XYZ file of C-alpha atoms in Angstrom:
421
model
C -0.443 -0.025 0.149
C 2.005 3.422 -1.090
C 2.230 5.231 2.381
C 0.574 8.914 0.847
C -2.209 10.716 2.980
C -3.099 13.466 1.124
C -2.301 13.848 -2.634
C -2.828 17.373 -4.114
C -2.384 18.128 -8.093
C -2.860 21.579 -9.410
C -5.873 22.190 -7.344
C -7.292 25.796 -8.382
C -10.587 27.266 -7.013
C -12.891 30.181 -8.425
C -14.789 32.061 -6.954
C -17.605 34.418 -8.843
C -17.234 38.374 -7.404
C -20.270 39.294 -6.528
C -24.183 38.092 -6.700
C -25.660 37.641 -10.334
C -28.730 40.718 -9.146
C -32.464 38.353 -9.879
C -35.837 41.114 -10.930
C -37.929 40.393 -12.147
C -38.020 41.914 -16.024
C -40.863 42.563 -18.821
C -40.580 40.937 -22.038
C -38.743 43.874 -24.577
C -36.216 43.732 -20.989
C -35.556 40.095 -22.207
C -35.523 40.843 -25.964
C -33.055 44.099 -25.732
C -31.098 42.245 -23.222
C -30.854 38.947 -25.510
C -29.770 40.767 -28.287
C -27.472 42.790 -27.041
C -25.419 39.639 -25.589
C -25.508 38.644 -29.201
C -23.671 41.845 -30.652
C -21.525 42.848 -27.957
C -20.281 39.728 -26.906
C -17.751 39.823 -23.502
C -14.430 39.115 -24.111
C -12.467 36.525 -22.536
C -9.993 39.318 -20.147
C -13.987 41.134 -19.615
C -15.272 37.699 -17.849
C -12.523 36.922 -16.242
C -12.227 40.156 -14.619
C -15.393 38.032 -13.176
C -13.800 35.838 -11.415
C -11.107 35.118 -9.330
C -8.532 32.854 -7.919
C -8.381 32.367 -4.271
C -6.464 28.843 -5.016
C -4.293 28.535 -7.831
C -1.981 25.858 -9.286
C -1.282 24.099 -5.772
C 0.234 20.697 -6.040
C 2.370 18.522 -2.505
C 1.873 15.331 -1.285
C 1.517 14.586 2.441
C 2.427 11.128 3.752
C 1.509 8.769 7.108
C 1.313 10.983 9.965
C 3.116 13.208 8.887
C 2.462 16.945 11.073
C 2.102 19.419 7.773
C 1.675 23.352 8.826
C -0.147 25.874 6.245
C 0.542 29.628 6.855
C -0.174 32.129 4.997
C -1.787 36.118 5.280
C -5.836 36.069 5.679
C -7.190 35.470 2.270
C -4.235 33.737 0.505
C -6.963 30.278 0.353
C -5.201 27.628 2.875
C -9.382 27.425 3.903
C -10.298 26.942 1.110
C -7.736 24.829 0.340
C -8.859 22.822 3.567
C -12.682 23.068 2.468
C -12.149 20.148 -0.670
C -10.174 18.386 1.266
C -12.209 18.263 3.322
C -14.679 17.842 0.669
C -17.144 20.532 1.513
C -16.605 22.305 -1.865
C -15.118 20.839 -4.759
C -12.329 22.317 -6.936
C -12.746 24.339 -10.192
C -9.271 22.340 -11.852
C -6.958 19.988 -9.983
C -7.686 16.831 -8.465
C -7.266 15.719 -4.375
C -7.018 12.215 -3.433
C -7.690 11.275 -0.142
C -6.439 8.541 0.974
C -8.237 7.293 4.804
C -11.162 9.153 6.589
C -10.651 13.157 7.297
C -11.712 14.527 10.926
C -12.398 18.970 10.439
C -12.462 21.589 12.578
C -12.809 24.047 10.420
C -15.109 26.932 11.332
C -16.858 26.778 14.710
C -19.978 24.775 14.493
C -18.180 23.157 11.381
C -20.602 19.699 10.625
C -23.097 20.627 13.690
C -27.021 20.860 13.202
C -27.488 23.558 15.532
C -31.254 21.532 16.674
C -29.483 18.899 17.199
C -27.890 18.652 21.211
C -24.430 18.047 22.355
C -24.507 14.322 21.977
C -26.195 13.362 18.964
C -24.241 15.937 17.163
C -21.436 12.880 18.746
C -23.034 10.017 17.407
C -24.324 12.248 13.910
C -20.199 13.139 13.531
C -19.172 9.329 14.941
C -21.997 8.956 12.299
C -20.712 10.973 8.984
C -16.426 9.424 9.581
C -17.854 5.757 9.371
C -17.316 4.638 13.130
C -19.745 2.524 14.963
C -22.009 3.413 17.921
C -19.877 1.314 19.598
C -17.174 3.137 19.369
C -18.365 6.314 19.609
C -19.318 5.355 23.540
C -15.775 3.775 24.336
C -14.798 7.850 23.943
C -17.614 9.933 24.417
C -17.341 10.362 27.911
C -13.692 11.561 26.884
C -14.938 14.012 24.001
C -17.238 14.972 26.665
C -15.270 15.708 29.644
C -12.100 17.498 27.433
C -15.624 19.941 26.133
C -16.536 20.999 29.780
C -19.686 20.172 28.202
C -21.535 17.980 30.136
C -24.091 19.449 31.901
C -25.144 21.439 29.115
C -24.497 18.078 26.430
C -28.299 17.164 26.833
C -29.014 20.913 25.340
C -29.844 21.672 21.525
C -25.995 22.826 20.315
C -28.052 26.254 19.068
C -27.285 27.205 22.716
C -24.187 27.406 22.740
C -21.637 29.977 23.513
C -19.225 29.938 20.695
C -16.438 28.770 23.141
C -19.127 25.968 24.204
C -19.778 25.260 20.358
C -15.607 25.378 19.582
C -14.791 22.990 22.412
C -16.977 20.104 21.615
C -16.382 20.856 18.205
C -12.370 20.269 17.973
C -13.511 17.505 21.301
C -14.563 15.873 18.513
C -12.797 16.138 15.622
C -9.603 14.742 17.741
C -11.542 12.396 20.440
C -13.201 9.885 16.723
C -10.051 9.536 15.222
C -9.376 9.962 12.474
C -6.917 9.242 9.722
C -6.599 13.091 8.955
C -6.931 15.487 11.373
C -7.496 18.817 9.541
C -7.465 22.369 11.440
C -8.324 25.215 10.372
C -6.697 27.773 12.606
C -8.558 26.970 15.870
C -6.575 29.257 18.235
C -7.723 32.089 17.349
C -11.583 30.808 19.587
C -11.213 30.132 23.738
C -9.491 31.402 26.421
C -5.998 30.740 26.748
C -6.406 27.508 28.200
C -8.535 26.173 25.718
C -5.647 26.776 23.117
C -3.426 25.176 25.131
C -5.443 21.652 25.637
C -5.613 21.810 22.322
C -2.362 22.370 21.398
C -1.211 19.149 24.524
C -4.296 17.035 22.608
C -2.278 18.125 19.040
C 0.290 16.908 19.917
C -1.028 13.346 20.935
C -2.412 12.820 17.771
C 0.595 13.931 16.320
C 2.265 11.307 18.345
C -0.621 8.166 17.298
C 1.656 8.449 13.789
C -1.340 9.952 12.766
C -1.172 12.494 9.272
C -2.337 16.070 10.599
C -2.939 20.092 8.103
C -2.568 22.699 10.587
C -3.049 26.327 8.806
C -2.437 28.823 12.283
C -1.247 32.377 12.826
C -0.206 32.113 16.389
C 3.823 30.951 14.135
C 4.948 30.000 17.865
C 2.678 26.682 17.796
C 2.835 26.194 13.802
C 7.016 25.346 15.179
C 5.618 23.501 17.916
C 3.366 21.635 16.438
C 4.913 20.636 12.700
C 7.851 19.431 10.937
C 6.988 21.364 7.623
C 5.274 23.799 5.748
C 3.410 25.309 3.059
C 3.300 28.910 2.174
C 0.614 30.507 0.811
C 0.676 33.340 -0.837
C -2.091 34.763 -2.863
C -3.237 31.070 -3.803
C -0.459 29.833 -4.700
C 2.433 27.721 -3.391
C 5.157 29.857 -2.452
C 7.372 27.681 -0.623
C 7.694 24.170 1.040
C 9.768 24.047 3.431
C 11.253 22.709 7.247
C 8.675 25.114 9.646
C 11.340 26.236 10.923
C 12.639 27.779 7.568
C 9.586 28.168 6.444
C 8.612 30.701 8.979
C 12.180 32.890 9.136
C 10.549 33.259 4.731
C 6.790 34.247 5.524
C 7.763 36.453 8.689
C 11.094 37.523 7.558
C 11.559 37.553 4.177
C 8.857 36.901 1.795
C 5.644 38.974 3.149
C 6.678 41.479 5.400
C 8.479 45.327 4.259
C 10.686 46.832 5.977
C 10.500 50.040 7.829
C 7.370 51.329 4.983
C 3.817 49.267 3.845
C 1.393 50.957 1.123
C -1.046 49.146 1.528
C -2.211 49.305 -2.944
C -6.032 49.338 -2.959
C -6.779 45.357 -4.233
C -5.212 44.575 -0.382
C -7.753 46.206 0.403
C -11.071 43.590 2.057
C -14.393 45.256 1.059
C -15.697 44.791 4.247
C -12.940 47.407 6.469
C -14.584 49.821 4.287
C -15.689 52.722 5.676
C -12.297 52.459 7.109
C -9.343 52.412 4.301
C -5.267 52.489 5.021
C -3.047 53.923 3.276
C 0.853 53.183 4.696
C 2.728 52.649 8.029
C 6.172 53.207 8.284
C 8.770 53.209 11.231
C 10.765 57.447 12.483
C 13.949 57.706 13.980
C 13.990 60.562 16.098
C 16.059 62.621 13.554
C 11.912 62.182 11.367
C 13.482 59.953 8.619
C 12.459 56.325 8.086
C 14.673 53.201 8.501
C 13.859 50.226 9.106
C 17.181 49.541 12.061
C 16.415 51.307 14.757
C 18.911 51.579 18.211
C 17.236 50.080 21.092
C 18.905 53.090 23.114
C 17.213 55.556 20.930
C 13.194 56.588 21.007
C 11.469 55.824 17.646
C 7.742 56.673 16.377
C 5.621 54.292 14.719
C 3.205 57.020 12.290
C 0.176 54.850 10.466
C -2.112 56.567 7.930
C -5.506 55.770 7.341
C -8.926 57.219 5.525
C -11.819 57.677 7.416
C -14.466 57.464 4.121
C -17.980 57.654 6.914
C -17.474 58.073 10.536
C -16.971 55.444 13.843
C -18.066 55.403 16.593
C -15.484 52.871 18.648
C -12.448 53.354 16.742
C -10.437 51.970 17.624
C -6.204 51.579 15.893
C -3.651 49.356 17.067
C -0.664 47.592 16.411
C 0.873 44.102 17.024
C 4.846 43.392 17.753
C 5.987 39.954 17.710
C 9.072 38.145 17.976
C 10.307 36.288 14.123
C 9.237 33.825 15.149
C 5.681 35.266 15.496
C 5.548 35.422 19.594
C 3.467 38.360 21.003
C 5.863 40.578 22.595
C 2.655 42.629 23.272
C 0.296 45.375 21.684
C -0.630 48.883 21.616
C -3.971 50.511 20.771
C -4.192 54.129 20.075
C -6.853 54.374 22.968
C -5.606 52.724 26.509
C -4.850 56.033 27.536
C -8.283 56.867 29.354
C -8.298 60.783 28.961
C -7.809 59.786 24.954
C -10.296 56.847 24.888
C -12.948 60.270 25.717
C -12.066 62.481 23.773
C -11.847 59.700 20.901
C -14.911 58.191 21.057
C -15.690 58.865 17.524
C -13.984 59.484 14.724
C -15.672 61.793 11.458
C -14.878 61.198 7.870
C -11.296 62.669 7.166
C -7.837 61.695 6.807
C -5.526 60.904 9.806
C -2.466 59.661 11.943
C -2.540 57.449 14.199
C 1.387 57.550 15.804
C 2.423 55.476 18.567
C 6.014 56.635 20.578
C 8.496 54.280 21.980
C 11.002 55.231 25.114
C 14.308 53.745 24.414
C 15.871 50.502 26.932
C 12.714 48.232 24.848
C 13.373 46.096 22.602
C 16.812 43.595 22.935
C 18.388 43.235 18.882
C 16.504 41.121 16.160
C 13.678 41.302 13.886
C 10.647 42.281 14.305
C 7.358 42.049 12.882
C 4.409 44.605 13.453
C 0.647 43.344 12.617
C -1.732 46.000 12.176
C -5.458 46.258 13.814
C -8.693 48.819 13.399
C -11.918 47.833 15.188
C -14.686 49.046 17.285
C -14.387 47.024 20.325
C -16.799 44.305 19.645
C -18.746 45.148 16.815
C -16.648 44.783 14.782
C -13.021 43.900 13.256
C -12.949 46.140 9.974
C -8.945 46.157 8.568
C -6.475 42.950 10.008
C -2.354 42.701 9.306
C -1.086 39.870 10.221
C 2.207 40.846 9.269
C 2.932 44.553 8.139
C 5.787 45.404 8.577
C 9.240 44.697 10.357
C 12.149 46.021 12.552
C 15.395 45.099 12.974
C 16.442 46.622 16.740
C 20.914 47.623 17.249
C 21.663 47.187 20.481
C 24.646 48.465 21.243
C 24.905 50.665 23.683
C 21.641 48.510 25.791
C 22.076 47.442 28.774
C 24.302 45.281 29.945
C 26.514 45.132 26.282
C 30.092 45.367 28.542
C 29.243 42.007 28.652
C 29.986 39.814 25.839
C 26.750 36.954 26.111
C 22.975 36.650 24.428
C 20.488 38.546 26.362
C 17.555 35.469 26.449
C 13.323 37.710 25.931
C 12.211 40.435 23.243
C 12.934 43.393 25.744
C 15.926 44.611 26.459
C 14.608 47.480 29.861
C 17.061 49.244 31.421
C 15.609 48.774 34.711
C 16.973 51.221 38.040
C 19.387 49.286 40.255
C 20.508 50.044 43.922
C 23.391 48.470 45.948
C 22.899 48.082 49.637
C 25.859 47.267 52.358
C 24.791 45.779 54.638
C-alpha cells in the first residue's frame, strides 16, 4: 500500500465576484438584453474580471503520519484549500486524493446541526466518519470531559456560546480518531487554557502517527507542532520547507515590508469599509523612515488612514511579534483613558495615529508589526498580521559590556541600587 495520505495535483478554485441581481423583467427587457448579448459579446479578459482565483496550480503530497503546517496571510487561500480537502467544496480544476477518513475543524461548529443536542451531534459526526455506535460510545465520556460541557450535553447546540461550540467541535474532531485531522485556526477563539489543551491534544494525535494539516497565524504553535510547512501566497504555493525555514521566510523575507508599508487598493478587503489604510512607517528621532532602529534611542511608528464615513468606538493598534511569531505586546491608540474619552467617535476624514516608543525597550533582533483596526466587540474593520518588519541594533544597550546573549524580547534599562549590609 502507498504511504501517501494526501495527494494534491494542480488544484485550483475560482469564485465569482459578487452575485447576480435577480429581479422581475418585462418581455421587452428580456428580448433587448438577449439582442445586446448577441452583438456585444464579452471578451475573455472581461469575463475573467468577474472571477477570482482563491487557489491556482497548487500541488503537494503528505505522507501518512506527517504533521504539515499551512501558513499565509488572510485571504491567501489557506481555508479554501482545507475546505477542498475536507470535501466541503469542489475544486474548479485539478484533483485531490485522500487516503483515510478525515476529521475537520474548519470554523466554529462546522458539521454541527444547531437543532440537535451536543450528544446527538457527537454521534452524528461519528456516523459521518463511518464509526459504529459502540466505537463512539467508548470515546463519548472523554469527548465530553475535554469539552467541559457535561451539564449541557443534552441541550441543543444552538443555545451554546461560541466557546462551548468550539470546545465541543474540537473535542469531536480530535477524539473520534480520523486517520487525517484537518484543523483551521483553532487558536483564534477560546481562552488560554483551552488553547493549551488543544495544542496538547494535537501533539498527542501527531505522536499516534496520524496525519495532521494545521492552519494557524500563531507561529509558535506552527513551530511546536509541525515538521514542514507550506507557505501560500495569493492562492499559489510559494514555498514548502522545514517549518523553521518556512516561518522565517513568511515573517521576514517573503511577506513583510521593512520599515514602511503602503497598501494598494486591491490589498484592502471590501469589508474594511469605511476604514481605508494608506501606509505605516517607522521613523527615527530625526524624522527619517528607517528599517533598523538603535535600542538606546526613541522612535515612532505612524499609521496613516482614511475614514470614508464616521466610525464610533474605532481603535487602531499594533501587535509586535518576534521573528518566530511570539507576541511581545499589543497597543492601541485609545489605551489612554483620556484619549479614549476624546475620540469615542471619529468623523470621516484623513488621520495619522502615532505611537512613540521609549529608548531601552527592545532587545536586538528582528521584529514583526501587525495592524488592527476595530470597534471593540462590534466589528473588526482591518487586520494585517505581518504588515511590516524592523530590526533592532542593541549597541550600547543595558549589559552590552558583557559579551553574552541576553534572553527575551525586551531589554529594559532598570534602576538598581546596591546597599552594603
